[in-house]
Amino acid sequence: MKIDAVKTVDEIKKKLHDSGDLKSRTVQFFGTQISLCYIAPITDNELLNNTLIYPLINFSSEIKGKDIVEVLNDRVLANQEVTIFYDLKSAVDKMLAGNTLILVDGADKILGCDLEKITVRAVAEPPTSVVIKGPREGFTESLKFNLALIRKRVKSDDFVVKMFELGKMTKTQIAVVYYDSIADKSVVNDVLKRLKSIKIDGVIDSHYLVSYLQRNKKSLFKQVGDTEKPDILVAKMLEGRVGIIVDGSPIVLTIPFILLEDLQNSDDYYSQPIRVTFVRALRLVGVILAVLLPGIYIALELYHYKILPTEFLITIMNSTQGIPFSPFIEILFVILLFEILYEANIRMPQYFGMAMSIVGALILGETAVNAGLVSPPAVMIVALSGITFYIIPGQASQFSILRLLGVIIGASLGIYGILLFCVFILSYLSNFDSYKSAYLAPTAPYIEEDQKDSYMRKTIDEMKKRPHAIASNESNKIRR
Amino acid sequence: MKINYRQLSIITFMSFIALKFLALPSLLYLESKNMSMFVALALMIIDGLYVFVILDLMKKSGEKNIYEFMKSCLGKVISKIILILLILKYALVIGNISKGLEFFVVENLYSEYNWFVFVLPLMILIGFMIYKGIRNIARVSEMVCWAIVIGLIYIALKALSGIDVLSFLPFFLDGVQPLLNSAYRHISWFGSATFLFMLFGFVDFRSEKKLKMIKYIIFAILIVQLLYFVFYGLFEITSPTHNYCISDISQFSSTYSAIDELSWLVVSMWIVAQAVQLALYSYCLAQALKFLFDIKGNILPIIIVILYLLMWSFIGENTIRMERIFFSHFASIVTLLAQYILPIILEIVYAIKHRKGKNSSKKRVRDENKAKIRDKKEVKVNI
């Protein structure tokens, strides 16, 4: 490769189809032409002026007989990261990622300086994991910034960051992070192998990778964990998990994932253990209510009304009198209404969303009951189930489908059907192992050591070992 | 796809209580009257001892499945005959559980509906669980076990207050003979350890804790005894007319309706227990069929088992009475052979073979040593 400072710039321009944001600047350096080539929107102007243009123009020392590229690299460029490229393609690829190329006339290599302008939004508390006590920092859309947030918490030489690019068109930067002595080697290798084998045009968000990382691709159930907070990611890595950070996404994926993870909350570790145990029990009850309550209600109303207490039965009979629909259609109608309201609510502008929820919840619900379209118990049951979804927000989408199935099964087979449905779900999940970790662990299989932080939580000093449910380096199970 | 020792203990526990709360208590009462509890106690203790005999064989078999192990001990033909015997035992248990479940559901929950509608989802569930293997059944058992136990204890404790302990006295009014007769006639309801044969090669003994298994077996015996005590205490001489122990106890203990709310929900948990047990024995049956006919895949045996299960839903009430007679005679012999004789035979044959093997290896070492000495002498002579 022989560089012609002007012609090579033209070649790059041609390669990028005369892209409007590609800029270049040519300067004379001891009689040799040097071209600087960069993508303006992603290049930091201040850095460009201070570390490249100014030193180039003002350099006055003697360089007779010396290679200009070496002089630039050793004595002129005031930049912390300078890369030498021996082919134009890789140089252009780096330029597209924020490097400024330095093309020296007659040289056989190209210099690249990382002058990427990092545009990040302010660090804010993520809306998906709000805490009362505890760190409020959340990830942003910048991978570099996210790594900085993690590095701030991790000051160990054991922490590993493996970086590579994915996406033919987007060349999105991906970082796989883990603790070398804690994470299970085979899990790390499996994750890296899967990620590197991805052939895709672009990775817009971390969720693009989820289907490549899941074992059961078409399953309803979540198999890859996610978090928006660096403190949670670090805690998960300390248990042996691997994190996957995608540039442009504030959601970091974690592997392996077990069902219990969503039952836990970062707040749990910053509160009193007794309170946490109580809250976790509530969450478990919430899950059961969320998924099964409408189904059980339908089953009781259609098949097993004899077992209801007489007073309750009379109340239900009174309130359902004159309803034009069967109980099944009635519940289905309310669920559908609830789902539509939910979808509309989360996508509406915030100022409008508040008004909408009042209209939806109060006016529509009240009017539907008054008009005799639905009964108050049906509205109450669906509303209660709907609210309890968000006790575990990470599983809300799965729960809504399961609830619908529960209603259909409850209406067609009664309580017997619902019980079989529960056993079926348990049986299905029992075989759902994710990266050497049993999905239902530490309940099935029962792991005694992990009970300290499962449905109940003991104090931090009592949790002396890393969880056995998560595949991790066996020789490093003891925390301290 | 191995299961750990704790899971094995839980499956054993579930198997020990599986058939005990259906028609068995009323059948036992026909002959052994107020001593029925002791018949159950004695047979369950024997079953408990046999668990360890079969587990010992399992450990000796290493990674071999039961068919390979039996073939190495008894030869191919005898092994196949024994497999037929085990198939009969599993088939009988499946029939009994499925019929029990049917009557339980129809009597308690859906008196106006056709059972056939309800059997289809059960078939799907059982088929799925067998397909996924023993680890799946073990993990589900782990999840549901304690809910079932709490339910059973709740029912028993709720009804306990209405029992007159003195009604059990005097003991041994007719001597020991009725107890022995009763034990023999109804032995087919026991033999709770036979499922272990199909788990050869599937158990990870690294976490073995015998005490844990003993605890689970004792716990199963205590729960059965508690419920029998409540059952006989509540119904006394009318016990034989109450065909389904578990539902009848909860109905009798209810104060203001046929079944009160909580009891009803608790009783419903029994459906889960039966479904899991059905899956366990269906898995055993599918495995035995696989070994008997050298079937390679899993699908065909599963289809056969499912069709067999479906067949039971066509058998009506009258046939069930015949089946009970059948259970008291033919099934007793099958159970005696499959659970109580077979493990002993296998232990003896294994011991003899092992000793022979030891002897032959000793002889081989001796011969080799002699040969070495002879060679040395020959070398000296040559020098």
PDB file of N, CA, C and O in Angstrom, chain A residues 410-462:
ATOM      1  N   GLY A 410     -59.442 -22.794  32.684  1.00  0.00           N
ATOM      2  CA  GLY A 410     -60.412 -22.747  33.787  1.00  0.00           C
ATOM      3  C   GLY A 410     -61.842 -22.834  33.262  1.00  0.00           C
ATOM      4  O   GLY A 410     -62.694 -23.494  33.857  1.00  0.00           O
ATOM      5  N   ALA A 411     -62.087 -22.178  32.133  1.00  0.00           N
ATOM      6  CA  ALA A 411     -63.448 -22.189  31.569  1.00  0.00           C
ATOM      7  C   ALA A 411     -63.791 -23.522  30.946  1.00  0.00           C
ATOM      8  O   ALA A 411     -64.953 -23.926  30.923  1.00  0.00           O
ATOM      9  N   SER A 412     -62.790 -24.236  30.434  1.00  0.00           N
ATOM     10  CA  SER A 412     -63.121 -25.504  29.773  1.00  0.00           C
ATOM     11  C   SER A 412     -62.997 -26.718  30.685  1.00  0.00           C
ATOM     12  O   SER A 412     -63.702 -27.708  30.489  1.00  0.00           O
ATOM     13  N   LEU A 413     -62.114 -26.675  31.690  1.00  0.00           N
ATOM     14  CA  LEU A 413     -61.903 -27.872  32.517  1.00  0.00           C
ATOM     15  C   LEU A 413     -62.026 -27.629  34.021  1.00  0.00           C
ATOM     16  O   LEU A 413     -61.878 -28.557  34.810  1.00  0.00           O
ATOM     17  N   GLY A 414     -62.252 -26.416  34.417  1.00  0.00           N
ATOM     18  CA  GLY A 414     -62.412 -26.127  35.852  1.00  0.00           C
ATOM     19  C   GLY A 414     -61.103 -26.245  36.610  1.00  0.00           C
ATOM     20  O   GLY A 414     -60.016 -26.179  36.032  1.00  0.00           O
ATOM     21  N   ILE A 415     -61.232 -26.449  37.916  1.00  0.00           N
ATOM     22  CA  ILE A 415     -60.045 -26.492  38.785  1.00  0.00           C
ATOM     23  C   ILE A 415     -59.114 -27.652  38.425  1.00  0.00           C
ATOM     24  O   ILE A 415     -57.894 -27.523  38.477  1.00  0.00           O
ATOM     25  N   TYR A 416     -59.711 -28.763  38.020  1.00  0.00           N
ATOM     26  CA  TYR A 416     -58.901 -29.917  37.600  1.00  0.00           C
ATOM     27  C   TYR A 416     -57.948 -29.494  36.478  1.00  0.00           C
ATOM     28  O   TYR A 416     -56.749 -29.792  36.503  1.00  0.00           O
ATOM     29  N   GLY A 417     -58.473 -28.761  35.505  1.00  0.00           N
ATOM     30  CA  GLY A 417     -57.664 -28.272  34.386  1.00  0.00           C
ATOM     31  C   GLY A 417     -56.584 -27.326  34.846  1.00  0.00           C
ATOM     32  O   GLY A 417     -55.442 -27.394  34.391  1.00  0.00           O
ATOM     33  N   ILE A 418     -56.955 -26.459  35.783  1.00  0.00           N
ATOM     34  CA  ILE A 418     -55.960 -25.485  36.266  1.00  0.00           C
ATOM     35  C   ILE A 418     -54.824 -26.190  37.002  1.00  0.00           C
ATOM     36  O   ILE A 418     -53.659 -25.832  36.837  1.00  0.00           O
ATOM     37  N   LEU A 419     -55.173 -27.213  37.781  1.00  0.00           N
ATOM     38  CA  LEU A 419     -54.122 -27.959  38.484  1.00  0.00           C
ATOM     39  C   LEU A 419     -53.192 -28.657  37.492  1.00  0.00           C
ATOM     40  O   LEU A 419     -51.974 -28.622  37.636  1.00  0.00           O
ATOM     41  N   LEU A 420     -53.788 -29.280  36.465  1.00  0.00           N
ATOM     42  CA  LEU A 420     -52.958 -29.946  35.459  1.00  0.00           C
ATOM     43  C   LEU A 420     -52.104 -28.908  34.713  1.00  0.00           C
ATOM     44  O   LEU A 420     -50.943 -29.158  34.376  1.00  0.00           O
ATOM     45  N   PHE A 421     -52.688 -27.747  34.483  1.00  0.00           N
ATOM     46  CA  PHE A 421     -51.972 -26.653  33.817  1.00  0.00           C
ATOM     47  C   PHE A 421     -50.738 -26.251  34.646  1.00  0.00           C
ATOM     48  O   PHE A 421     -49.635 -26.077  34.110  1.00  0.00           O
ATOM     49  N   CYS A 422     -50.935 -26.153  35.952  1.00  0.00           N
ATOM     50  CA  CYS A 422     -49.818 -25.794  36.841  1.00  0.00           C
ATOM     51  C   CYS A 422     -48.720 -26.853  36.791  1.00  0.00           C
ATOM     52  O   CYS A 422     -47.535 -26.527  36.700  1.00  0.00           O
ATOM     53  N   VAL A 423     -49.149 -28.137  36.857  1.00  0.00           N
ATOM     54  CA  VAL A 423     -48.149 -29.213  36.820  1.00  0.00           C
ATOM     55  C   VAL A 423     -47.419 -29.178  35.476  1.00  0.00           C
ATOM     56  O   VAL A 423     -46.196 -29.366  35.404  1.00  0.00           O
ATOM     57  N   PHE A 424     -48.173 -28.907  34.415  1.00  0.00           N
ATOM     58  CA  PHE A 424     -47.565 -28.857  33.085  1.00  0.00           C
ATOM     59  C   PHE A 424     -46.508 -27.739  33.018  1.00  0.00           C
ATOM     60  O   PHE A 424     -45.406 -27.955  32.514  1.00  0.00           O
ATOM     61  N   ILE A 425     -46.855 -26.587  33.551  1.00  0.00           N
ATOM     62  CA  ILE A 425     -45.906 -25.456  33.532  1.00  0.00           C
ATOM     63  C   ILE A 425     -44.645 -25.824  34.327  1.00  0.00           C
ATOM     64  O   ILE A 425     -43.523 -25.603  33.871  1.00  0.00           O
ATOM     65  N   LEU A 426     -44.861 -26.424  35.505  1.00  0.00           N
ATOM     66  CA  LEU A 426     -43.711 -26.831  36.328  1.00  0.00           C
ATOM     67  C   LEU A 426     -42.850 -27.850  35.586  1.00  0.00           C
ATOM     68  O   LEU A 426     -41.627 -27.770  35.589  1.00  0.00           O
ATOM     69  N   SER A 427     -43.543 -28.791  34.951  1.00  0.00           N
ATOM     70  CA  SER A 427     -42.833 -29.833  34.228  1.00  0.00           C
ATOM     71  C   SER A 427     -42.058 -29.234  33.052  1.00  0.00           C
ATOM     72  O   SER A 427     -40.906 -29.595  32.802  1.00  0.00           O
ATOM     73  N   TYR A 428     -42.689 -28.304  32.370  1.00  0.00           N
ATOM     74  CA  TYR A 428     -42.044 -27.647  31.223  1.00  0.00           C
ATOM     75  C   TYR A 428     -40.800 -26.875  31.679  1.00  0.00           C
ATOM     76  O   TYR A 428     -39.743 -26.963  31.072  1.00  0.00           O
ATOM     77  N   LEU A 429     -40.952 -26.150  32.774  1.00  0.00           N
ATOM     78  CA  LEU A 429     -39.838 -25.333  33.258  1.00  0.00           C
ATOM     79  C   LEU A 429     -38.724 -26.168  33.895  1.00  0.00           C
ATOM     80  O   LEU A 429     -37.580 -25.739  33.943  1.00  0.00           O
ATOM     81  N   SER A 430     -39.100 -27.363  34.370  1.00  0.00           N
ATOM     82  CA  SER A 430     -38.102 -28.229  35.003  1.00  0.00           C
ATOM     83  C   SER A 430     -36.991 -28.612  34.032  1.00  0.00           C
ATOM     84  O   SER A 430     -35.879 -28.918  34.444  1.00  0.00           O
ATOM     85  N   ASN A 431     -37.303 -28.643  32.760  1.00  0.00           N
ATOM     86  CA  ASN A 431     -36.300 -29.065  31.776  1.00  0.00           C
ATOM     87  C   ASN A 431     -35.621 -27.899  31.082  1.00  0.00           C
ATOM     88  O   ASN A 431     -34.979 -28.069  30.075  1.00  0.00           O
ATOM     89  N   PHE A 432     -35.805 -26.738  31.638  1.00  0.00           N
ATOM     90  CA  PHE A 432     -35.435 -25.516  30.955  1.00  0.00           C
ATOM     91  C   PHE A 432     -34.063 -25.029  31.404  1.00  0.00           C
ATOM     92  O   PHE A 432     -33.913 -23.885  31.788  1.00  0.00           O
ATOM     93  N   ASP A 433     -33.087 -25.867  31.374  1.00  0.00           N
ATOM     94  CA  ASP A 433     -31.785 -25.472  31.908  1.00  0.00           C
ATOM     95  C   ASP A 433     -31.106 -24.458  30.995  1.00  0.00           C
ATOM     96  O   ASP A 433     -31.096 -24.614  29.782  1.00  0.00           O
ATOM     97  N   SER A 434     -30.565 -23.417  31.612  1.00  0.00           N
ATOM     98  CA  SER A 434     -29.925 -22.366  30.835  1.00  0.00           C
ATOM     99  C   SER A 434     -28.451 -22.305  31.202  1.00  0.00           C
ATOM    100  O   SER A 434     -28.111 -22.041  32.347  1.00  0.00           O
ATOM    101  N   TYR A 435     -27.594 -22.593  30.260  1.00  0.00           N
ATOM    102  CA  TYR A 435     -26.146 -22.530  30.455  1.00  0.00           C
ATOM    103  C   TYR A 435     -25.719 -23.196  31.775  1.00  0.00           C
ATOM    104  O   TYR A 435     -25.215 -22.540  32.679  1.00  0.00           O
ATOM    105  N   LYS A 436     -25.998 -24.486  31.867  1.00  0.00           N
ATOM    106  CA  LYS A 436     -25.596 -25.328  33.007  1.00  0.00           C
ATOM    107  C   LYS A 436     -26.289 -24.943  34.324  1.00  0.00           C
ATOM    108  O   LYS A 436     -25.847 -25.355  35.389  1.00  0.00           O
ATOM    109  N   SER A 437     -27.316 -24.116  34.259  1.00  0.00           N
ATOM    110  CA  SER A 437     -28.049 -23.755  35.486  1.00  0.00           C
ATOM    111  C   SER A 437     -29.505 -24.171  35.344  1.00  0.00           C
ATOM    112  O   SER A 437     -30.123 -23.859  34.321  1.00  0.00           O
ATOM    113  N   ALA A 438     -30.015 -24.871  36.372  1.00  0.00           N
ATOM    114  CA  ALA A 438     -31.410 -25.325  36.312  1.00  0.00           C
ATOM    115  C   ALA A 438     -32.339 -24.127  36.494  1.00  0.00           C
ATOM    116  O   ALA A 438     -32.136 -23.318  37.403  1.00  0.00           O
ATOM    117  N   TYR A 439     -33.331 -24.025  35.649  1.00  0.00           N
ATOM    118  CA  TYR A 439     -34.214 -22.851  35.608  1.00  0.00           C
ATOM    119  C   TYR A 439     -34.987 -22.666  36.920  1.00  0.00           C
ATOM    120  O   TYR A 439     -35.252 -21.547  37.333  1.00  0.00           O
ATOM    121  N   LEU A 440     -35.373 -23.774  37.535  1.00  0.00           N
ATOM    122  CA  LEU A 440     -36.177 -23.666  38.755  1.00  0.00           C
ATOM    123  C   LEU A 440     -35.335 -23.776  40.033  1.00  0.00           C
ATOM    124  O   LEU A 440     -35.876 -23.840  41.130  1.00  0.00           O
ATOM    125  N   ALA A 441     -34.052 -23.830  39.863  1.00  0.00           N
ATOM    126  CA  ALA A 441     -33.162 -23.898  41.039  1.00  0.00           C
ATOM    127  C   ALA A 441     -33.278 -22.592  41.840  1.00  0.00           C
ATOM    128  O   ALA A 441     -33.570 -21.552  41.263  1.00  0.00           O
ATOM    129  N   PRO A 442     -33.113 -22.608  43.124  1.00  0.00           N
ATOM    130  CA  PRO A 442     -32.736 -23.736  43.981  1.00  0.00           C
ATOM    131  C   PRO A 442     -33.915 -24.528  44.560  1.00  0.00           C
ATOM    132  O   PRO A 442     -33.763 -25.173  45.575  1.00  0.00           O
ATOM    133  N   THR A 443     -35.075 -24.461  43.883  1.00  0.00           N
ATOM    134  CA  THR A 443     -36.221 -25.240  44.385  1.00  0.00           C
ATOM    135  C   THR A 443     -36.213 -26.641  43.770  1.00  0.00           C
ATOM    136  O   THR A 443     -36.377 -27.627  44.471  1.00  0.00           O
ATOM    137  N   ALA A 444     -36.058 -26.714  42.461  1.00  0.00           N
ATOM    138  CA  ALA A 444     -35.996 -28.018  41.784  1.00  0.00           C
ATOM    139  C   ALA A 444     -34.919 -27.939  40.706  1.00  0.00           C
ATOM    140  O   ALA A 444     -35.166 -27.325  39.694  1.00  0.00           O
ATOM    141  N   PRO A 445     -33.760 -28.498  40.959  1.00  0.00           N
ATOM    142  CA  PRO A 445     -33.362 -29.271  42.128  1.00  0.00           C
ATOM    143  C   PRO A 445     -33.160 -28.379  43.368  1.00  0.00           C
ATOM    144  O   PRO A 445     -32.727 -27.242  43.239  1.00  0.00           O
ATOM    145  N   TYR A 446     -33.465 -28.980  44.500  1.00  0.00           N
ATOM    146  CA  TYR A 446     -33.348 -28.262  45.759  1.00  0.00           C
ATOM    147  C   TYR A 446     -31.867 -28.112  46.110  1.00  0.00           C
ATOM    148  O   TYR A 446     -31.135 -29.102  46.146  1.00  0.00           O
ATOM    149  N   ILE A 447     -31.436 -26.890  46.341  1.00  0.00           N
ATOM    150  CA  ILE A 447     -30.037 -26.656  46.721  1.00  0.00           C
ATOM    151  C   ILE A 447     -30.053 -25.977  48.086  1.00  0.00           C
ATOM    152  O   ILE A 447     -30.441 -24.808  48.193  1.00  0.00           O
ATOM    153  N   GLU A 448     -29.670 -26.734  49.083  1.00  0.00           N
ATOM    154  CA  GLU A 448     -29.788 -26.262  50.457  1.00  0.00           C
ATOM    155  C   GLU A 448     -28.967 -24.985  50.695  1.00  0.00           C
ATOM    156  O   GLU A 448     -29.455 -24.042  51.317  1.00  0.00           O
ATOM    157  N   GLU A 449     -27.761 -24.959  50.156  1.00  0.00           N
ATOM    158  CA  GLU A 449     -26.861 -23.816  50.395  1.00  0.00           C
ATOM    159  C   GLU A 449     -27.446 -22.522  49.828  1.00  0.00           C
ATOM    160  O   GLU A 449     -27.180 -21.439  50.335  1.00  0.00           O
ATOM    161  N   ASP A 450     -28.236 -22.646  48.772  1.00  0.00           N
ATOM    162  CA  ASP A 450     -28.774 -21.444  48.111  1.00  0.00           C
ATOM    163  C   ASP A 450     -30.063 -20.928  48.743  1.00  0.00           C
ATOM    164  O   ASP A 450     -30.583 -19.889  48.327  1.00  0.00           O
ATOM    165  N   GLN A 451     -30.566 -21.639  49.735  1.00  0.00           N
ATOM    166  CA  GLN A 451     -31.824 -21.203  50.347  1.00  0.00           C
ATOM    167  C   GLN A 451     -31.644 -19.904  51.151  1.00  0.00           C
ATOM    168  O   GLN A 451     -32.610 -19.244  51.493  1.00  0.00           O
ATOM    169  N   LYS A 452     -30.384 -19.559  51.399  1.00  0.00           N
ATOM    170  CA  LYS A 452     -30.119 -18.330  52.159  1.00  0.00           C
ATOM    171  C   LYS A 452     -30.516 -17.092  51.373  1.00  0.00           C
ATOM    172  O   LYS A 452     -30.627 -16.012  51.922  1.00  0.00           O
ATOM    173  N   ASP A 453     -30.650 -17.248  50.076  1.00  0.00           N
ATOM    174  CA  ASP A 453     -31.052 -16.108  49.260  1.00  0.00           C
ATOM    175  C   ASP A 453     -31.999 -16.582  48.155  1.00  0.00           C
ATOM    176  O   ASP A 453     -31.750 -16.375  46.974  1.00  0.00           O
ATOM    177  N   SER A 454     -33.066 -17.248  48.596  1.00  0.00           N
ATOM    178  CA  SER A 454     -34.049 -17.672  47.586  1.00  0.00           C
ATOM    179  C   SER A 454     -35.390 -17.038  47.920  1.00  0.00           C
ATOM    180  O   SER A 454     -35.599 -15.866  47.639  1.00  0.00           O
ATOM    181  N   TYR A 455     -36.283 -17.811  48.537  1.00  0.00           N
ATOM    182  CA  TYR A 455     -37.572 -17.219  48.913  1.00  0.00           C
ATOM    183  C   TYR A 455     -37.425 -16.390  50.187  1.00  0.00           C
ATOM    184  O   TYR A 455     -38.201 -15.503  50.451  1.00  0.00           O
ATOM    185  N   MET A 456     -36.408 -16.749  50.941  1.00  0.00           N
ATOM    186  CA  MET A 456     -36.099 -15.909  52.102  1.00  0.00           C
ATOM    187  C   MET A 456     -34.676 -15.377  51.908  1.00  0.00           C
ATOM    188  O   MET A 456     -33.950 -15.851  51.038  1.00  0.00           O
ATOM    189  N   ARG A 457     -34.324 -14.400  52.704  1.00  0.00           N
ATOM    190  CA  ARG A 457     -32.955 -13.898  52.588  1.00  0.00           C
ATOM    191  C   ARG A 457     -32.325 -13.774  53.960  1.00  0.00           C
ATOM    192  O   ARG A 457     -32.956 -13.279  54.887  1.00  0.00           O
ATOM    193  N   LYS A 458     -31.117 -14.272  54.042  1.00  0.00           N
ATOM    194  CA  LYS A 458     -30.395 -14.112  55.298  1.00  0.00           C
ATOM    195  C   LYS A 458     -29.493 -12.883  55.175  1.00  0.00           C
ATOM    196  O   LYS A 458     -29.420 -12.266  54.116  1.00  0.00           O
ATOM    197  N   THR A 459     -28.806 -12.559  56.247  1.00  0.00           N
ATOM    198  CA  THR A 459     -27.956 -11.361  56.203  1.00  0.00           C
ATOM    199  C   THR A 459     -26.754 -11.615  55.286  1.00  0.00           C
ATOM    200  O   THR A 459     -26.373 -12.762  55.060  1.00  0.00           O
ATOM    201  N   ILE A 460     -26.171 -10.532  54.798  1.00  0.00           N
ATOM    202  CA  ILE A 460     -25.065 -10.640  53.839  1.00  0.00           C
ATOM    203  C   ILE A 460     -23.920 -11.477  54.415  1.00  0.00           C
ATOM    204  O   ILE A 460     -23.339 -12.300  53.719  1.00  0.00           O
ATOM    205  N   ASP A 461     -23.624 -11.295  55.705  1.00  0.00           N
ATOM    206  CA  ASP A 461     -22.491 -12.036  56.288  1.00  0.00           C
ATOM    207  C   ASP A 461     -22.767 -13.530  56.421  1.00  0.00           C
ATOM    208  O   ASP A 461     -21.843 -14.324  56.582  1.00  0.00           O
ATOM    209  N   GLU A 462     -24.039 -13.915  56.333  1.00  0.00           N
ATOM    210  CA  GLU A 462     -24.356 -15.347  56.397  1.00  0.00           C
ATOM    211  C   GLU A 462     -24.243 -16.024  55.021  1.00  0.00           C
ATOM    212  O   GLU A 462     -24.156 -17.241  54.922  1.00  0.00           O
TER     213      GLU A 462
END
